[in-house]
Short mmCIF file of C-alpha atoms and ligand atoms in Angstrom, two decimals:
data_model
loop_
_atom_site.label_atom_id
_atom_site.label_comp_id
_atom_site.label_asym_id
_atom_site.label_seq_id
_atom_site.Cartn_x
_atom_site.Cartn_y
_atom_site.Cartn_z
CA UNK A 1 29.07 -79.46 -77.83
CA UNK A 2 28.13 -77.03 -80.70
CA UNK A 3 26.16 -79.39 -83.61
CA UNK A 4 26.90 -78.86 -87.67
CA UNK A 5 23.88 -76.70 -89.26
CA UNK A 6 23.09 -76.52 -92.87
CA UNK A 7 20.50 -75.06 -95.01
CA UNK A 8 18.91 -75.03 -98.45
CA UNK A 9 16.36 -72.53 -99.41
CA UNK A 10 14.07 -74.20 -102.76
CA UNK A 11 11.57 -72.65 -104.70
CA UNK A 12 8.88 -74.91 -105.93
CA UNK A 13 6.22 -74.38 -108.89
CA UNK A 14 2.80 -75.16 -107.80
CA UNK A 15 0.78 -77.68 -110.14
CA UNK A 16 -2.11 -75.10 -110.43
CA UNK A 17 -1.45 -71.70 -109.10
CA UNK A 18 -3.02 -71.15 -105.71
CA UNK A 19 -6.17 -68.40 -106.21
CA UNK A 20 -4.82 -65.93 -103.21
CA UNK A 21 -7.08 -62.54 -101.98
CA UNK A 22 -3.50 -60.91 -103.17
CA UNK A 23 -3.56 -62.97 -107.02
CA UNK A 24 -2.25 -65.72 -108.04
CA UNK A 25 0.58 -67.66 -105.98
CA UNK A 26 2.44 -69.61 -108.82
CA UNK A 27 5.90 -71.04 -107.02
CA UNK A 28 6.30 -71.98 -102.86
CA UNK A 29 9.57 -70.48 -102.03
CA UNK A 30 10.93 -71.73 -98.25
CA UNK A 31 14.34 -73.38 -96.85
CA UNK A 32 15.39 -76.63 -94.96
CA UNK A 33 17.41 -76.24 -92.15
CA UNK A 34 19.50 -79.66 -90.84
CA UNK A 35 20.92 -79.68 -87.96
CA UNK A 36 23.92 -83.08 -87.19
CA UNK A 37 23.83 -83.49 -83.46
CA UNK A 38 27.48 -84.57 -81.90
CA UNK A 39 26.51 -88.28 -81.55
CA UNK A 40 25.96 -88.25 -85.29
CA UNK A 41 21.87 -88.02 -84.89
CA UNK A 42 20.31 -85.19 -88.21
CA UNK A 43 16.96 -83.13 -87.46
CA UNK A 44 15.25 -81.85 -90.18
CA UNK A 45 13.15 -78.39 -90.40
CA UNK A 46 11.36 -76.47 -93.15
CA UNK A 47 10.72 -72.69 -92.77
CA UNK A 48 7.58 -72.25 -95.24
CA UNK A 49 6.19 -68.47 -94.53
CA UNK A 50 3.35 -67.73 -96.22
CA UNK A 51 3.27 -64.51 -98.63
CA UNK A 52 0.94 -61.64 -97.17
CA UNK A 53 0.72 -63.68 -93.87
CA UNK A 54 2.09 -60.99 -91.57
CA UNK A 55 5.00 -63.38 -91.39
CA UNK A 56 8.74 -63.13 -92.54
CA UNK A 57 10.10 -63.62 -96.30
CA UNK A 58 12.02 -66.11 -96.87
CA UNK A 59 14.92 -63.71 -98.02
CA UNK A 60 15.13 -63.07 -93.74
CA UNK A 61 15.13 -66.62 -93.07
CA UNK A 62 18.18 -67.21 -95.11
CA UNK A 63 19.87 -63.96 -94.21
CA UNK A 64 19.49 -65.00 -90.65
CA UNK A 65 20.58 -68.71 -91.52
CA UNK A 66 23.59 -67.40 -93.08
CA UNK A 67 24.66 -65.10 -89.88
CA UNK A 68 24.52 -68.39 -87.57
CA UNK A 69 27.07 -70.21 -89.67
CA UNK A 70 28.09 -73.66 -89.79
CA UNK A 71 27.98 -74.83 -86.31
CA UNK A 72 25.22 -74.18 -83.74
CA UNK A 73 24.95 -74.14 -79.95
CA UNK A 74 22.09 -74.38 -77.59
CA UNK A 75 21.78 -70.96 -77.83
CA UNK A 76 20.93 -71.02 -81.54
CA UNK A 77 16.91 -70.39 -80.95
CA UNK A 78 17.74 -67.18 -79.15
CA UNK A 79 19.28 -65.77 -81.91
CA UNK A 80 16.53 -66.27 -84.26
CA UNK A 81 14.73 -62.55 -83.98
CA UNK A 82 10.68 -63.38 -82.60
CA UNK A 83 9.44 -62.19 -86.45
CA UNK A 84 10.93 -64.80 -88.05
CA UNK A 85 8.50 -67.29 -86.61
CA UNK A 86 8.70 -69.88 -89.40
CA UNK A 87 12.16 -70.20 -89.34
CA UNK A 88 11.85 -70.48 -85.45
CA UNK A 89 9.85 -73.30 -85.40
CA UNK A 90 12.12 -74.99 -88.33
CA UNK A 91 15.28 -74.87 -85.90
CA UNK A 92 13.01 -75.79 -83.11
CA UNK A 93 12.00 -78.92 -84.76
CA UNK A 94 15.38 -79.91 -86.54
CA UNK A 95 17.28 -79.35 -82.81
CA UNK A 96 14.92 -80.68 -80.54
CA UNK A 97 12.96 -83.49 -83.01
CA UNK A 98 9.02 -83.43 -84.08
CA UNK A 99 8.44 -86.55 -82.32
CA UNK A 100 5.54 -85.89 -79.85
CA UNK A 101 3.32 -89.30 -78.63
CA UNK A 102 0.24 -89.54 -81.40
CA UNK A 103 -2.71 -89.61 -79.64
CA UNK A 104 -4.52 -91.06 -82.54
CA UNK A 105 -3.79 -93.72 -85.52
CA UNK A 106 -5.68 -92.03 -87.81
CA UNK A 107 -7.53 -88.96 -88.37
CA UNK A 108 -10.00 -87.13 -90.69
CA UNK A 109 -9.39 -84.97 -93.19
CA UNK A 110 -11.78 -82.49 -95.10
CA UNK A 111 -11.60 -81.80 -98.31
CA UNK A 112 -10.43 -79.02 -100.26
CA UNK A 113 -12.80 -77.77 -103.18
CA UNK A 114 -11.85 -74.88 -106.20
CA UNK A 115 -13.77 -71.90 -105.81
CA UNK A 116 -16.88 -71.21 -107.80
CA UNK A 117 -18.97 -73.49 -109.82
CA UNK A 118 -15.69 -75.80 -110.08
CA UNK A 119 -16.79 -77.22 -106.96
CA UNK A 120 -19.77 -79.25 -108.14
CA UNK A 121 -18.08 -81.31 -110.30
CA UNK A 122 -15.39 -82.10 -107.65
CA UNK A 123 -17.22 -82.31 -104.72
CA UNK A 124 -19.63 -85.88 -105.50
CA UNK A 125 -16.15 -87.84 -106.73
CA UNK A 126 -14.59 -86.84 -103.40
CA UNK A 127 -17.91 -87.69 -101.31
CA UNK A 128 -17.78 -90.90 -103.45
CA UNK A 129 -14.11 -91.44 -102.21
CA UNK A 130 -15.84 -91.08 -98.93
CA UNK A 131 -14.88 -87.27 -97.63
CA UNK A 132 -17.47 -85.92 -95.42
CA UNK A 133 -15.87 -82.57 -94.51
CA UNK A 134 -15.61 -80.00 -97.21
CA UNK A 135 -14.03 -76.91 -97.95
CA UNK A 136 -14.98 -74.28 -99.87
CA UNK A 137 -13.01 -70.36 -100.68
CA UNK A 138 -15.98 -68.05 -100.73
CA UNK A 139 -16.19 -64.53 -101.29
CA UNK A 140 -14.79 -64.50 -104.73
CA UNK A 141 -17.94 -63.67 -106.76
CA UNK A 142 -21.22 -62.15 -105.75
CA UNK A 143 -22.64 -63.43 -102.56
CA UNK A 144 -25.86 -64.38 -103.81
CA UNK A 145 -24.69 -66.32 -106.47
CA UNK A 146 -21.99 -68.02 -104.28
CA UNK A 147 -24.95 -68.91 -101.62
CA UNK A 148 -27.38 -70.12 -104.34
CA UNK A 149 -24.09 -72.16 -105.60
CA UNK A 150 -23.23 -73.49 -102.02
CA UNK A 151 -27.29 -74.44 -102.10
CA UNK A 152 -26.93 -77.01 -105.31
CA UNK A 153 -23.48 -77.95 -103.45
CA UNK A 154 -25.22 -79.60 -100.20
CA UNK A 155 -28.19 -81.28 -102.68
CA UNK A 156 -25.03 -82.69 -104.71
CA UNK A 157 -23.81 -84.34 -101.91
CA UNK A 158 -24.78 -87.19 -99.30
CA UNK A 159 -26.82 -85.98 -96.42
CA UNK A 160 -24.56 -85.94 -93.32
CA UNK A 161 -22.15 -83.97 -95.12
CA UNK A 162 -20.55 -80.67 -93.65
CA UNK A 163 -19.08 -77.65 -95.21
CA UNK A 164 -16.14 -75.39 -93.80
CA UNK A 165 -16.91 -72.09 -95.77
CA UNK A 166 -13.54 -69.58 -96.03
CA UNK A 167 -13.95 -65.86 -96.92
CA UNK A 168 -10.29 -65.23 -96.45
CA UNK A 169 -11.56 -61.56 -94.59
CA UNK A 170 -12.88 -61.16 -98.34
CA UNK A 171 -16.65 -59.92 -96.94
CA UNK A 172 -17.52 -56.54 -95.17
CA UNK A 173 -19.79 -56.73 -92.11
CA UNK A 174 -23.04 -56.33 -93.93
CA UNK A 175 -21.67 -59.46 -96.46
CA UNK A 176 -20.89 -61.62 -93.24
CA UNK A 177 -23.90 -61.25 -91.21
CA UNK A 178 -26.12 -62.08 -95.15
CA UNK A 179 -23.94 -65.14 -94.90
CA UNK A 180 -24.28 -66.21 -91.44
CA UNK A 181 -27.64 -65.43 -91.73
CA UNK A 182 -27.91 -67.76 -94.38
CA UNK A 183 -26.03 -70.77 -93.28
CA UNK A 184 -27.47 -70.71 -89.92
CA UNK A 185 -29.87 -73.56 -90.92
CA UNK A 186 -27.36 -75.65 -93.68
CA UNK A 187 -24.46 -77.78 -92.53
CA UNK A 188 -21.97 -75.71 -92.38
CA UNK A 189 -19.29 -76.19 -89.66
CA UNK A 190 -17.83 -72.91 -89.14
CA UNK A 191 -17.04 -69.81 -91.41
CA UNK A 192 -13.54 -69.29 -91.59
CA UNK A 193 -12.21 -65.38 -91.32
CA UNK A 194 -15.53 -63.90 -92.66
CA UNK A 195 -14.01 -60.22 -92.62
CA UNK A 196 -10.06 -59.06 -92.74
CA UNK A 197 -7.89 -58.80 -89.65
CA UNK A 198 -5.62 -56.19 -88.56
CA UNK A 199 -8.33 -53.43 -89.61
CA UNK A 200 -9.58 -50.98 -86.94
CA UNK A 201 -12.33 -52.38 -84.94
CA UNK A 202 -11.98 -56.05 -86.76
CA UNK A 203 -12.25 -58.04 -83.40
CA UNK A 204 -15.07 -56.45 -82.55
CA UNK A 205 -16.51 -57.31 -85.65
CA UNK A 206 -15.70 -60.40 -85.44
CA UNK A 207 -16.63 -61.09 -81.81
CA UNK A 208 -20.57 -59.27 -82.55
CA UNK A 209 -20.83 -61.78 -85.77
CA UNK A 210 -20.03 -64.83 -83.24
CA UNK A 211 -22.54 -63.43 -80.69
CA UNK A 212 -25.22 -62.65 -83.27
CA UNK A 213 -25.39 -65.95 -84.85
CA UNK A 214 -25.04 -69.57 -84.19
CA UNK A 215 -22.96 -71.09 -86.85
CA UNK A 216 -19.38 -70.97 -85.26
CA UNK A 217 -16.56 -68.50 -86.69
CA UNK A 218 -13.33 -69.64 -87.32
CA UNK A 219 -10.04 -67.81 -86.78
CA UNK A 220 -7.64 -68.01 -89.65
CA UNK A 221 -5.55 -64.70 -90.71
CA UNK A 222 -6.35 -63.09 -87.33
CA UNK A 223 -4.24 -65.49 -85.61
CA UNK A 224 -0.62 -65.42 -87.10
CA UNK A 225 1.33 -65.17 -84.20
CA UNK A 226 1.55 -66.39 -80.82
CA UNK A 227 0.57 -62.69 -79.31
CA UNK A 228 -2.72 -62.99 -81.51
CA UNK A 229 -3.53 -66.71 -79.98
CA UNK A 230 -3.08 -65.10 -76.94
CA UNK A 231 -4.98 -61.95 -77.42
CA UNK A 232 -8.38 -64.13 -78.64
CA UNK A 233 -7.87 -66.68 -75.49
CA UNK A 234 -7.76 -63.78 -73.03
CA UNK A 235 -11.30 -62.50 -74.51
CA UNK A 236 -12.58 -65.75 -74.35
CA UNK A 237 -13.51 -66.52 -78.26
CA UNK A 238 -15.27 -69.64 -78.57
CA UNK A 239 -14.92 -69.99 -82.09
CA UNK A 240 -12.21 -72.31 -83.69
CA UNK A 241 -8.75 -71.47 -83.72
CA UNK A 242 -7.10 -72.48 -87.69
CA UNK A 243 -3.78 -73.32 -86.45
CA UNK A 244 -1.08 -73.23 -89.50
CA UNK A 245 2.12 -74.84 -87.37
CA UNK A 246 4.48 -73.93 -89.93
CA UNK A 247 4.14 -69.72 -89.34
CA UNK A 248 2.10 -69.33 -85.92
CA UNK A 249 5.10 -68.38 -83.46
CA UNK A 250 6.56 -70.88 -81.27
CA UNK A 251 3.72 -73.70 -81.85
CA UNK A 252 4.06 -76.07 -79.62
CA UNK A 253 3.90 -73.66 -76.43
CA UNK A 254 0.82 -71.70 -78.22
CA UNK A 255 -0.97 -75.31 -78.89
CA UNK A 256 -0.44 -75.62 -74.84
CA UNK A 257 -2.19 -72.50 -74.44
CA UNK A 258 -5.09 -73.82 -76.68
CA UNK A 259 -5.14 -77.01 -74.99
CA UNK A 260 -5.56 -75.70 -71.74
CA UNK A 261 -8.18 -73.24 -72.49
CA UNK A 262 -9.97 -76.40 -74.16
CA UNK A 263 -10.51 -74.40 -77.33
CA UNK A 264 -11.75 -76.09 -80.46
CA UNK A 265 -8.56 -76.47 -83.04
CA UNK A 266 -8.19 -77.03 -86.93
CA UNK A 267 -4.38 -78.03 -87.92
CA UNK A 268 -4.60 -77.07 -91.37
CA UNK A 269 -1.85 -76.89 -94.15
CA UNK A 270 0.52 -73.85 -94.69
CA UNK A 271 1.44 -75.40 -98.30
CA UNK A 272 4.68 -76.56 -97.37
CA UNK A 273 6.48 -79.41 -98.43
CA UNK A 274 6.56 -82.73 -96.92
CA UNK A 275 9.17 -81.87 -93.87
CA UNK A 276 7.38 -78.96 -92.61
CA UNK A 277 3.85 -80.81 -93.00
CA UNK A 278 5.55 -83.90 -91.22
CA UNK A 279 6.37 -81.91 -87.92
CA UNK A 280 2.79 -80.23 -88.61
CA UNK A 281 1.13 -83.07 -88.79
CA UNK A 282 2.71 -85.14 -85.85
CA UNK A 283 1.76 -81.85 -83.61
CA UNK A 284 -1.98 -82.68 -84.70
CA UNK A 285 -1.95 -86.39 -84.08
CA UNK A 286 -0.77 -85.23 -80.60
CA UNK A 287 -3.32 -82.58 -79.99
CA UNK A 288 -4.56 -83.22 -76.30
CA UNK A 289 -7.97 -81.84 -77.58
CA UNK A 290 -10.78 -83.10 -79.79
CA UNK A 291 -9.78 -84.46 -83.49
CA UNK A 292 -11.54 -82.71 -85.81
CA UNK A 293 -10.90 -82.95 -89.41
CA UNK A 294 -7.26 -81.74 -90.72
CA UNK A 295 -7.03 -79.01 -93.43
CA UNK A 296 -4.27 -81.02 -95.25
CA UNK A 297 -6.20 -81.91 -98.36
CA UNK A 298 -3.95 -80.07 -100.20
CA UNK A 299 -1.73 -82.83 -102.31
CA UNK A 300 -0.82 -83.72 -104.55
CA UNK A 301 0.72 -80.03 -104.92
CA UNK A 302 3.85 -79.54 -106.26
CA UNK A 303 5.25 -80.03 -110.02
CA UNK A 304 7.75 -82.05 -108.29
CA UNK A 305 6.14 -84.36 -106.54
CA UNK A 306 9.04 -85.34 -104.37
CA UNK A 307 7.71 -82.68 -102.26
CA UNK A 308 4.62 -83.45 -101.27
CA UNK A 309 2.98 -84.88 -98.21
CA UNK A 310 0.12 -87.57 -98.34
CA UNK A 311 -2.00 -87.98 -101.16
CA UNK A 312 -5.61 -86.74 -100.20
CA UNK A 313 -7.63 -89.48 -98.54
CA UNK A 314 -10.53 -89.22 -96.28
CA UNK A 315 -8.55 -90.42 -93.48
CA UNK A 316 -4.89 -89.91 -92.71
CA UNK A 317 -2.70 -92.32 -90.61
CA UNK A 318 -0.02 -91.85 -88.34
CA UNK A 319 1.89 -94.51 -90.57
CA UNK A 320 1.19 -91.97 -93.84
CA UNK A 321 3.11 -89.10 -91.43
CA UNK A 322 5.81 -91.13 -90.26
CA UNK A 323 6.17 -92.27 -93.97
CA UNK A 324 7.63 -89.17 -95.17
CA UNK A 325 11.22 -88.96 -95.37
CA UNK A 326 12.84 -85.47 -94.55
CA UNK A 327 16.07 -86.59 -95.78
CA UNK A 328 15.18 -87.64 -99.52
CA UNK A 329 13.63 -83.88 -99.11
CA UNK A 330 16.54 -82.51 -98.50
CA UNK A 331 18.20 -84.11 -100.90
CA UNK A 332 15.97 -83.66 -103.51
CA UNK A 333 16.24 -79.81 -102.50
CA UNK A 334 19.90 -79.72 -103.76
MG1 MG B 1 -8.18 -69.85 -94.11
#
């Protein structure tokens, strides 16, 4: 029996604008999908693609929304096209639920600091609120004033403390290897997308800087969709994997590839509201593999702040997840 299907597409204003390689990303523009099953049961979804991710606009989310109508049937996936990989995983999660067994009760998250000198004065209240894991946008000034700054950073905080350094693919090769030479002796967890994807020869890049030096690399923009995930598994990276469930293609059979290959995973935040970051979030308390911190530090978020997930805390419980409640989202959406 076909179920009813609804949608409402929202744009949001940010608090602060979000500092983006591309300038700055003032409103969060996405759609809810809800889907009423025949025995009266409602699934939520939120298609959040992100701006200059490679993924689809949200104009082709509702255009395709639109063409399916008011009533769905088990063939509605299907007729998603693959490139619209946010809205994909929205259905997926408002027909077939978000529900997966947690593995954990609670779970770490790192913290998210401004870029530049902003960070000292935010980083010792948040190691004082007990965060351990930070991170910290690089490659927006000079390098050598950004490494001297990340320098006073790690004497400003408690020793034990651990840095997750992003470059968004700001830095060219010479830039990344400075830095990795750099940070091979501070505590710095991994450097996230030291040098852009999609140019020519930028896995090879990115596989020499992981051979070259010991501080782990991190996969971020390189791995939008499902065919990338794939791609780095069959060369064997050893590096993280940034995993942004709300735009990597069909998640939940790309975190099975990850979790068989045992590779090291970061569920971090696509800035979407709280439905999307609900199913996102359930999908990392379920994660087969080991818990490291979530990249979820991101609310509060939203001038309206109806829409946003957990307030940033050190540690995040399954109860804080479960908490959110897709329906007053939609709602509120109207
Ligand atoms: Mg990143």
């Amino acid at each position: 029996m076909d179920s009813q299907f609804a949608f409402r597409r929202y744009c949001l204003a940010f608090r602060h604008p979000v500092r983006t390689s591309h300038g700055p990303w003032t409103e969060r523009e996405g759609l809810y999908v809800r889907v009423e099953h025949p025995d009266g049961t409602v699934g939520l979804g939120e298609a959040a693609p992100v701006p200059g991710f490679g993924t689809e606009t949200v104009a082709e989310d509702e255009a395709c929304c639109r063409s399916l109508g008011g009533r769905l049937g088990d063939d509605a996936i299907s007729r998603v096209p693959g490139h619209l990989r946010a809205l994909r995983n929205a259905l997926a999660f408002a027909i077939g639920g978000s529900a997966d067994n947690p593995r954990h009760s609670s779970l770490g998250m790192a913290a998210l600091l401004p870029a530049g000198r902003a960070a000292l004065a935010e980083a010792p209240p948040k190691a004082d609120a007990g965060f351990r894991v930070f991170k910290w946008k690089v490659g927006m000034a000079a390098a050598e004033d950004e490494m001297s700054l990340l320098d006073d950073l790690i004497g400003a905080l408690p020793p034990g403390s651990r840095f997750r350094l992003d470059a968004n693919g700001a830095w060219d090769r010479r830039t990344a290897e400075k830095w990795l030479d750099r940070v091979s002796e501070r505590p710095v967890e991994f450097v996230e997308q030291p040098v852009a994807h999609g140019a020519k020869g930028a896995d090879d890049c990115l596989v020499g800087l992981a051979a070259d030096y010991p501080t782990p690399i991190a996969l971020d923009e390189s791995i939008a969709g499902e065919a990338d995930v794939g791609r780095w598994l069959d060369r064997g990276w050893r590096g993280y994997y940034v995993v942004k469930p709300a735009v990597v293609g069909d998640v939940r059979a790309v975190l099975a590839r990850l979790a068989k290959a045992h590779a090291r995973v970061v569920f971090s935040s696509a800035l979407e509201t709280g439905i999307g970051a609900q199913a996102a979030l359930r999908l990392a308390f379920a994660w087969q593999g080991k818990a490291l911190s979530l990249g979820f530090g991101v609310w509060p978020l939203f001038s309206d702040p109806r829409f946003d997930g957990p307030a940033a805390a050190p540690f995040l419980r399954i109860d804080d997840v479960n908490r959110i409640n897709p329906e007053a989202l939609w709602s509120a959406a109207s």
